[in-house]
Each structure stands twice: as structure tokens, then as C-alpha cells.
Coordinates of C-alpha atoms and ligand atoms in Angstrom, one line a residue:
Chain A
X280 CA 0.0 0.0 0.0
X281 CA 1.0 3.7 -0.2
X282 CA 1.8 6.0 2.6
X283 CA 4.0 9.1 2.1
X284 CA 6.6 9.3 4.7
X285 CA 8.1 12.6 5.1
X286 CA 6.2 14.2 2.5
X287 CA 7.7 11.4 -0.5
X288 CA 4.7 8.6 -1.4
X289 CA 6.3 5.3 -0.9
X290 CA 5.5 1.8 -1.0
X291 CA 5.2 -0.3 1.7
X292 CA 4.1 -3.6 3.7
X293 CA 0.8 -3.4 5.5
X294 CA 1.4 -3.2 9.1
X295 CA 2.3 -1.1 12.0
X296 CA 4.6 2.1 12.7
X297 CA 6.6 0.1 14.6
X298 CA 6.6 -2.6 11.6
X299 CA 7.7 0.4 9.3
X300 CA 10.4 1.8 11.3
X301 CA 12.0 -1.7 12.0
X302 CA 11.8 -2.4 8.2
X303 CA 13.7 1.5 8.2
X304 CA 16.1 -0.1 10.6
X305 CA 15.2 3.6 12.7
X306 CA 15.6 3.7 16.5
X307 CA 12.1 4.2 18.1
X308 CA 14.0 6.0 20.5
X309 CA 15.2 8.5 18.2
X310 CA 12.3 9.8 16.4
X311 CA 9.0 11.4 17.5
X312 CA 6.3 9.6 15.0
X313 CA 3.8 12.0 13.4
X314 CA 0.7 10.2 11.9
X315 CA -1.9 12.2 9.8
X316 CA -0.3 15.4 11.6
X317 CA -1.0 14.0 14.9
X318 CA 2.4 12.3 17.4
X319 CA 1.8 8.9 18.5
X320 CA 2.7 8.2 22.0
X321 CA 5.5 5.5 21.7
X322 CA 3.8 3.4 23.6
X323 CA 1.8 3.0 20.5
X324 CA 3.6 2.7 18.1
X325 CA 3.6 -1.5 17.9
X326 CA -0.2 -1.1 18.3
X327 CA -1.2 1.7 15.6
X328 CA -1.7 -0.1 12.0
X329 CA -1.2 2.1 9.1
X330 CA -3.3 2.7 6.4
X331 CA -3.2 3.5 2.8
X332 CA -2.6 7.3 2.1
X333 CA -1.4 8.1 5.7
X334 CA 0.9 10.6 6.3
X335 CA 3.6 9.7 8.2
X336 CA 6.5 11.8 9.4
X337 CA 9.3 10.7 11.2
X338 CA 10.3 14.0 13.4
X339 CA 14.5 13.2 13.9
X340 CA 16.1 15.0 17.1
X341 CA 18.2 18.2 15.7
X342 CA 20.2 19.3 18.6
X343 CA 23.1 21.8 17.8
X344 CA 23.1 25.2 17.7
X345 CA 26.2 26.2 18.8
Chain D
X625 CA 10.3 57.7 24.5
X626 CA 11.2 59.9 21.1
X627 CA 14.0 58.8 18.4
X628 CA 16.7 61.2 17.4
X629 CA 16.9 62.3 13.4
X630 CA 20.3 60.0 14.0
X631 CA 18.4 57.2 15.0
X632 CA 15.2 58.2 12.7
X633 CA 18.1 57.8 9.7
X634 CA 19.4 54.7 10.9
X635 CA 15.8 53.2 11.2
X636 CA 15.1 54.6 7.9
X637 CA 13.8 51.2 5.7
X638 CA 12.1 50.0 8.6
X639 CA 10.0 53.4 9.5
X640 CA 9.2 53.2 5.9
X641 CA 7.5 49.9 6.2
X642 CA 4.0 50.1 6.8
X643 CA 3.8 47.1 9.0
X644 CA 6.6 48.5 11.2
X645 CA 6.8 52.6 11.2
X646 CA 7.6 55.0 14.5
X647 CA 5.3 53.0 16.1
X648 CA 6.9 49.3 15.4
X649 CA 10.2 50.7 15.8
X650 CA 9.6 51.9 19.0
X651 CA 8.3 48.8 19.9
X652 CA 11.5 47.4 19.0
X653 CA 13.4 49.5 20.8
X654 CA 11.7 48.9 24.0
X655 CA 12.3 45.0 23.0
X656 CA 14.3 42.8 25.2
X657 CA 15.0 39.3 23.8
X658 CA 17.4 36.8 25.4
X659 CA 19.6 34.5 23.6
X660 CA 20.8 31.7 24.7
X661 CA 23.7 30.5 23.3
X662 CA 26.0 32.8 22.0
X663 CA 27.3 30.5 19.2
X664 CA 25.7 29.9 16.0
X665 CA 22.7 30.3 15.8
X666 CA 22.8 33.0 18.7
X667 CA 25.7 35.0 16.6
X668 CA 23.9 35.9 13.1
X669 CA 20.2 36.3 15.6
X670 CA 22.2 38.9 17.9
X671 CA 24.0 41.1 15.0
X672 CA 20.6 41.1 12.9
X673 CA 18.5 41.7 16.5
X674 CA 21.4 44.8 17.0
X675 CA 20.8 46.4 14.1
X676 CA 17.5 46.4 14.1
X677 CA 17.9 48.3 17.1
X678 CA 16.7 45.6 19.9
X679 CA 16.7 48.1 23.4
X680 CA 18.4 45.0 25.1
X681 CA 19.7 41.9 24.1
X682 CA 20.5 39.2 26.8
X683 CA 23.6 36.8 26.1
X684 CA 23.9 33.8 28.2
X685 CA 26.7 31.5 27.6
X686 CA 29.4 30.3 30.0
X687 CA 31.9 29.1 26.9
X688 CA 34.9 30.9 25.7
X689 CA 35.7 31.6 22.3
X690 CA 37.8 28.4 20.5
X691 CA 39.4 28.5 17.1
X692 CA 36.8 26.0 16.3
X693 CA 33.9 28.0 16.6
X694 CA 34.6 30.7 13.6
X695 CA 33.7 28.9 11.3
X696 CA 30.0 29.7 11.9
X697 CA 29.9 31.6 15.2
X698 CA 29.8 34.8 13.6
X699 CA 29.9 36.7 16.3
X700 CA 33.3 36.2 17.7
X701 CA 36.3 37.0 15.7
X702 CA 39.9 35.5 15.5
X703 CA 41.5 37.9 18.3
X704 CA 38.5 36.5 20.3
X705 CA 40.0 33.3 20.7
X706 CA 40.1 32.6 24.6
X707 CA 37.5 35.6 25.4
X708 CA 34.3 34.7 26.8
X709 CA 31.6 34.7 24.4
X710 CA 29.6 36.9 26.4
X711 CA 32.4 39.7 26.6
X712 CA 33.3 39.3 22.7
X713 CA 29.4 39.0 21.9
X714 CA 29.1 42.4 23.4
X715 CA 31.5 44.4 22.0
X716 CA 30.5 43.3 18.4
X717 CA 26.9 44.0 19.2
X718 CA 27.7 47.4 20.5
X719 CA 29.8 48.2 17.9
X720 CA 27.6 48.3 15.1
X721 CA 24.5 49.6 17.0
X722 CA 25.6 51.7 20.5
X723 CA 21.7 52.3 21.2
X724 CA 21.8 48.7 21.8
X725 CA 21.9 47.4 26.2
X726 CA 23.4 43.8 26.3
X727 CA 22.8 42.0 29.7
X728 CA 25.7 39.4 29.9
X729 CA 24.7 35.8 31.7
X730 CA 28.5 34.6 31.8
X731 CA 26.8 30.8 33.4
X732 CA 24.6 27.9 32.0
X733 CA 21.0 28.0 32.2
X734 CA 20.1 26.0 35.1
X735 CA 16.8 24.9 36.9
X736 CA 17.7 26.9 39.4
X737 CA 18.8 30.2 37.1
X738 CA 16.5 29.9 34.4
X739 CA 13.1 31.6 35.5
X740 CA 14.7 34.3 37.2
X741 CA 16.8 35.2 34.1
X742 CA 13.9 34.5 31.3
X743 CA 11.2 36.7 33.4
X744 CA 13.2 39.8 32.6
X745 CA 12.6 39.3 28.6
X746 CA 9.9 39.6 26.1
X747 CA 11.2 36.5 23.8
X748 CA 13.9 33.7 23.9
X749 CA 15.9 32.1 21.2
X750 CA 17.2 28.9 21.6
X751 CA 20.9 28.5 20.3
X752 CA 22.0 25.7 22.4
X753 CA 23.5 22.8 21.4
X754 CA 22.3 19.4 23.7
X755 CA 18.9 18.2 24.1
X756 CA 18.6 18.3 27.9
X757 CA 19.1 22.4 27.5
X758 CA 16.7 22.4 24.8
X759 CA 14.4 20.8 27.5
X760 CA 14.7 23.2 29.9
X761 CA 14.8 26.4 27.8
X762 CA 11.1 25.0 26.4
X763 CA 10.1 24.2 30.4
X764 CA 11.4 27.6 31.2
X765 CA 9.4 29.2 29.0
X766 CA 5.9 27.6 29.6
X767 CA 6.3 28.1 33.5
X768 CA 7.4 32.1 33.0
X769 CA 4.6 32.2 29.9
X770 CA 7.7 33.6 27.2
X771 CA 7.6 32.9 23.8
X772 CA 10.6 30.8 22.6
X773 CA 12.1 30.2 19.1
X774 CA 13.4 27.2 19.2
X775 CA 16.1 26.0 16.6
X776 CA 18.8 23.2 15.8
X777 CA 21.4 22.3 13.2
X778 CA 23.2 19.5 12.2
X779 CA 25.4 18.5 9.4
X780 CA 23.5 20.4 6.1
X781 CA 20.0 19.9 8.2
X782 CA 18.4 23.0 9.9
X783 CA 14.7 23.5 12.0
X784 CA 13.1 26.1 13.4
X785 CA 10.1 26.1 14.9
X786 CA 8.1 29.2 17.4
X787 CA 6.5 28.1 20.7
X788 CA 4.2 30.7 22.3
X789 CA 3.3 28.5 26.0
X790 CA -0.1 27.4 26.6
X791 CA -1.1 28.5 22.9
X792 CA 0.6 26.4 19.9
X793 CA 2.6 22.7 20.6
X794 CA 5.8 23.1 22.7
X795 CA 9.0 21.0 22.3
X796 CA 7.6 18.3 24.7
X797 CA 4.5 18.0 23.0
X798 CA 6.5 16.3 19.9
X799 CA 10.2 15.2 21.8
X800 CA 8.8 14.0 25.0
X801 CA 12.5 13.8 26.5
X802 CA 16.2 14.0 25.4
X803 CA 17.4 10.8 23.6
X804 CA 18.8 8.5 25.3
X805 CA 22.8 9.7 25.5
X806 CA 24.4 6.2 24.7
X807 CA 22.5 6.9 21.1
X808 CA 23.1 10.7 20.3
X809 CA 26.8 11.7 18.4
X810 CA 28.6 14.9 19.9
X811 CA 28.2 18.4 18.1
X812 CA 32.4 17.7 17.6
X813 CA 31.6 14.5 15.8
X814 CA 28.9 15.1 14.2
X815 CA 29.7 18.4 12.3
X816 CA 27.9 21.4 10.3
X817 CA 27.7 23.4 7.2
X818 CA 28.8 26.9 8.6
X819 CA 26.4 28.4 6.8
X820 CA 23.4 26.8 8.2
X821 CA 23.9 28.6 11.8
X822 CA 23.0 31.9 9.6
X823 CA 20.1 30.7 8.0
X824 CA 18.5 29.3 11.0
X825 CA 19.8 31.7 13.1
X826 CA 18.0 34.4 11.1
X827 CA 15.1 32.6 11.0
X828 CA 14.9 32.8 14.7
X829 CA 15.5 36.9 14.6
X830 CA 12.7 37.1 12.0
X831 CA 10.6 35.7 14.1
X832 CA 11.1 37.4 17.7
X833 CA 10.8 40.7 15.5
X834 CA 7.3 39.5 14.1
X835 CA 6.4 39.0 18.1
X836 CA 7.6 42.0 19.3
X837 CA 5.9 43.9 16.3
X838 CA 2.5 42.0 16.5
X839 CA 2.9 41.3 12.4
X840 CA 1.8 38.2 10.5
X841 CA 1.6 34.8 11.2
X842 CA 4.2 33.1 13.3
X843 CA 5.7 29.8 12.8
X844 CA 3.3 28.1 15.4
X845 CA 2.0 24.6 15.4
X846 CA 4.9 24.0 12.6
X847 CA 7.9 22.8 12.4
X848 CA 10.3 23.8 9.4
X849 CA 12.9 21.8 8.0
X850 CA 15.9 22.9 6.0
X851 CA 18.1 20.6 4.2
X852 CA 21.2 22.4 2.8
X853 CA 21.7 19.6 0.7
X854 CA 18.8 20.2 -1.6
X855 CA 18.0 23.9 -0.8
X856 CA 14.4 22.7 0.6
X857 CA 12.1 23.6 2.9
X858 CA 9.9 21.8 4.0
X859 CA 6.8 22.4 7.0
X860 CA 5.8 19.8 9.3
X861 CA 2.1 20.3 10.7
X862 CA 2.3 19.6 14.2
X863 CA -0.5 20.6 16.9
X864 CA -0.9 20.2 20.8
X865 CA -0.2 17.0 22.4
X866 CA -3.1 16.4 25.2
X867 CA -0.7 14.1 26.6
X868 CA 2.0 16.8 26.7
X869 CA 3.9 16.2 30.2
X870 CA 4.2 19.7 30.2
X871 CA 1.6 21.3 28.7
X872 CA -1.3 18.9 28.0
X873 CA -4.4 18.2 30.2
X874 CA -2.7 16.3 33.2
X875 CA 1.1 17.3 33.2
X876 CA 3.5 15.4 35.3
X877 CA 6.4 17.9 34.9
X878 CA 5.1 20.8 37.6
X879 CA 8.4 22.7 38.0
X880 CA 11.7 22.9 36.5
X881 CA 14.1 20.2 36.6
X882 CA 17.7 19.8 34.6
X883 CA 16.4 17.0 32.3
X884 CA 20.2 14.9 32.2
X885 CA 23.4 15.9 31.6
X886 CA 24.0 18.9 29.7
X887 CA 26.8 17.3 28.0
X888 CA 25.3 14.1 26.8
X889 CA 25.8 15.2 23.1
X890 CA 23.9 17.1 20.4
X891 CA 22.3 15.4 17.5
X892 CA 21.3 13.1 15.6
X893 CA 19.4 12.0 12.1
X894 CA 19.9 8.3 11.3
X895 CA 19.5 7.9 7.7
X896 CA 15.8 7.5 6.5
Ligands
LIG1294 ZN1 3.5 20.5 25.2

């Protein structure tokens, strides 16, 4: 099915976020998950399926400023 | 409060605009932001915010100036090197706008500094550079009700993003808590495009000017991303978490706490 993550469609297996960012090989711990402009608690993440045309954004920390 | 013809000349192509005139410049004048971190982002927001005539600019930052830093902290120069950034942000500030009072914080903002030095200001900028600071300065800001422009940059990636407390997401609402340190690189490893501090960090001075002058829409409930890479930007919708520890309908966090080690690193952006 089709999501768009970060604004690009892609193509991906039907599942959950947690699913997706495995498949991503991403960190749950580093990224704040955005789902149809709403965060999911990370709690959820392993619980909350995605669906086609979602719009997921995966938020990465940006820390520097110096 | 009335503005000499020298300061009326120096003022000129703002006065002219209608969004800002006398009125907006005196506004400005009577302005006090804070910036914290007088690095890179805070070095291209304080020389814009000076001579734009700012009537006090706080500088809080306990470093001194290393060799390492010019390449984006704009700020300080090479006979810097050694000065504290406080002391070398001051002079430059002062230098190209006298009308200009800079307030000089030569410490780190603590839990136990942080409300008492953020209640004296209208706005705060965020140039730090580690997550737990980035923590406290958005904290700070709910609990003494300041708006804050929060901003980061890593490598050729930049975001900035305006908080006003109680009104539009905060930091927490999105980032519940600093990464875990074991998993975030160091500023020193992880590197920056120069450049990138003065984009973002005039970003940020665009919009504490907008708040001071009551003009436009501010970047609230949004997050925007730059990548140098590509020359894009793009704008993340984000909104009020109701779970917000901070700021949501049953918040755990009830006064200010140092949120880990200051030190625990700066960034990070796996590949995706
Ligand atoms: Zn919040």
C-alpha cells in the first residue's frame, strides 16, 4: 500500500509504525512519530496499523546550535 | 520615548514599512530578547537583532571563544579566541548599534537560574546545542509564559520552529525527553555546514521581531525543516499533544528540573 513518509509517497508492507520503522532499521527512541499530523505516543507505536494514504512523518532530534 | 533624526536615519527602511513605522520601531526599541547560546545560531540572531535596534539583548553563555567556533559563530572573531563569548558577543553588538543594552549571563541555564533570568525578557531564542538544555529552555518558557524560538542544526540539516506556552505545541509536546545519551553523536563528531547557523539563526531573529511587532503569522504549530543539501524547505504540521507532560491536560512535569546531563551530546538524524 501507499503511505507518504516525510512528504515522499512510498511503497510499503501493510502493518504497523513500529513494523515500518524496524523495516527502516530507525531507533524508536530516536524519532517522534507523526501520523496524519497527529504524534503517536510511543507506547503505541507497535499497536497503531497504518493505512493507505497516511501521512507519516518521522520527526529526527536536531540538537546543535552552537 | 522619542528617536533622534540619527536614530530616525538609521531606522530609515524600517519606519518606511508600513507594517513596522515609528510606532513598530519603538516597539523594537523597548524589545528585550534573550539568547541563549552565543554560538551559532545565537551570533547571526544577535548582529541582525542589534541592528534592528533591539533596546536589550541578553547573552547567556558560559563558553569561551575556541578556534573551532569561527567557522559559523559569527559573532566572535579570531583575536577572540580565549574571550568569553559573552564579553566578545558584546563588543561586536555594540559596535555596530551603540543604542543597543546587552545583559551578559556569563553561566549555564540552570533549573535553578532559568526563571529568574527569562522573566526579565519579552522572547527567547534557543541556540544551544544538547537536548537536555533544549528541554529546559522549552520548560522555562511555559512556566514564565515567554515565547521561545526554538532551533537546531546538524550537518546540512536546519529546523526552526516558534512556541508561544499554553497556545501552539511546545517542544515536549512532539520530543517528549532527550534521547537516550548512549544513542546521540557529539556536536564535535557530528559536524555542520557553517552556513546553516545563519540561516536558521536568522530565521529565529525574523521571528522574535514578528512577536515584538504583533505582524503576520508566526511559525506556530509547525515545524520547518531545511536541508542544505537540496535547498528545501519543507513544513511539518504539528498541533498540541493532550498528553504533553508539560503542557497537556494532566502534566506530570510541575516545575523545572535539569532534564540529564547537559553534556550528553547534540544530534542526531539516522539515515531514512
Ligand atoms: Zn507541550
Amino acid at each position: 500500500m501507499q503511505v507518504k513518509i516525510n512528504g515522499k509517497p512510498e511503497e510499503i508492507q501493510s502493518g504497523t509504525v513500529l513494523d515500518l520503522l524496524k523495516a527502516k532499521n530507525i531507533e524508536p527512541q530516536m524519532v517522534a512519530v507523526e501520523v496524519n499530523d497527529k504524534v503517536l505516543e510511543r507506547d503505541h507505536l507497535a499497536t497503531t496499523h497504518l493505512n493507505e494514504g497516511d501521512q507519516v512523518e518521522f520527526l529526527f532530534y536536531m540538537g546543535g546550535g552552537r | 520615548m522619542e528617536f533622534t533624526e540619527e536614530q530616525i536615519n538609521r531606522y530609515s527602511r524600517h519606519i518606511l514599512l508600513p507594517e513596522v513605522g515609528g510606532k513598530g520601531q519603538k516597539k523594537i526599541a523597548k524589545s528585550r530578547i534573550l539568547l541563549v547560546g552565543a554560538g551559532g545560531l545565537g551570533s547571526p540572531a544577535a548582529l541582525y537583532l542589534a541592528a534592528a535596534g533591539v533596546g536589550t539583548i541578553g547573552l547567556i553563555d558560559s563558553d569561551v571563544v575556541d578556534l573551532t567556533n569561527l567557522q559559523r559563530q559569527i559573532l566572535h572573531h579570531t583575536p577572540d579566541v580565549g574571550r568569553p563569548k559573552v564579553q566578545s558577543g558584546k563588543d561586536k553588538i555594540q559596535a555596530l548599534n551603540p543604542d543597543v543594552s546587552v545583559s551578559m549571563y556569563e553561566e549555564r541555564l540552570t533549573a535553578g537560574n532559568a526563571l529568574k533570568i527569562i522573566g526579565d525578557y519579552d522572547v527567547v531564542i534557543d541556540g544551544v546545542d544538547n537536548f537536555p538544555a533544549k528541554f529546559l529552555i522549552n520548560d522555562a518558557c511555559f512556566f514564565a509564559e515567554k515565547p521561545l524560538i526554538h532551533g537546531g542544526i546538524l550537518r546540512f540539516d536546519g529546523r526552526v520552529a516558534t512556541i508561544i506556552p499554553k497556545k501552539s505545541a511546545c517542544y515536549r509536546c512532539i520530543f517528549k525527553a532527550p534521547p537516550p545519551p548512549g544513542l546521540v553523536a557529539s556536536c564535535q563528531e557530528a559536524g555542520v555546514i557553517g552556513v546553516l547557523a545563519g540561516i536558521i539563526g536568522t530565521i529565529q531573529a525574523t521571528e522574535a521581531l514578528k512577536l515584538v511587532l504583533g505582524v503576520g503569522r508566526p511559525l506556530t504549530d509547525r515545524l520547518l525543516d531545511f536541508d542544505a543539501r537540496k535547498t528545501q524547505f519543507r513544513e511539518i504540521k504539528v498541533r498540541r499533544n493532550p498528553n504533553c507532560a508539560l503542557c497537556g491536560e494532566h502534566p506530570t512535569i510541575t516545575e523545572l528540573f535539569d532534564d540529564g546531563d547537559p553534556y550528553a551530546g547534540c544530534a542526531v538524524r539516522p539515515s531514512a
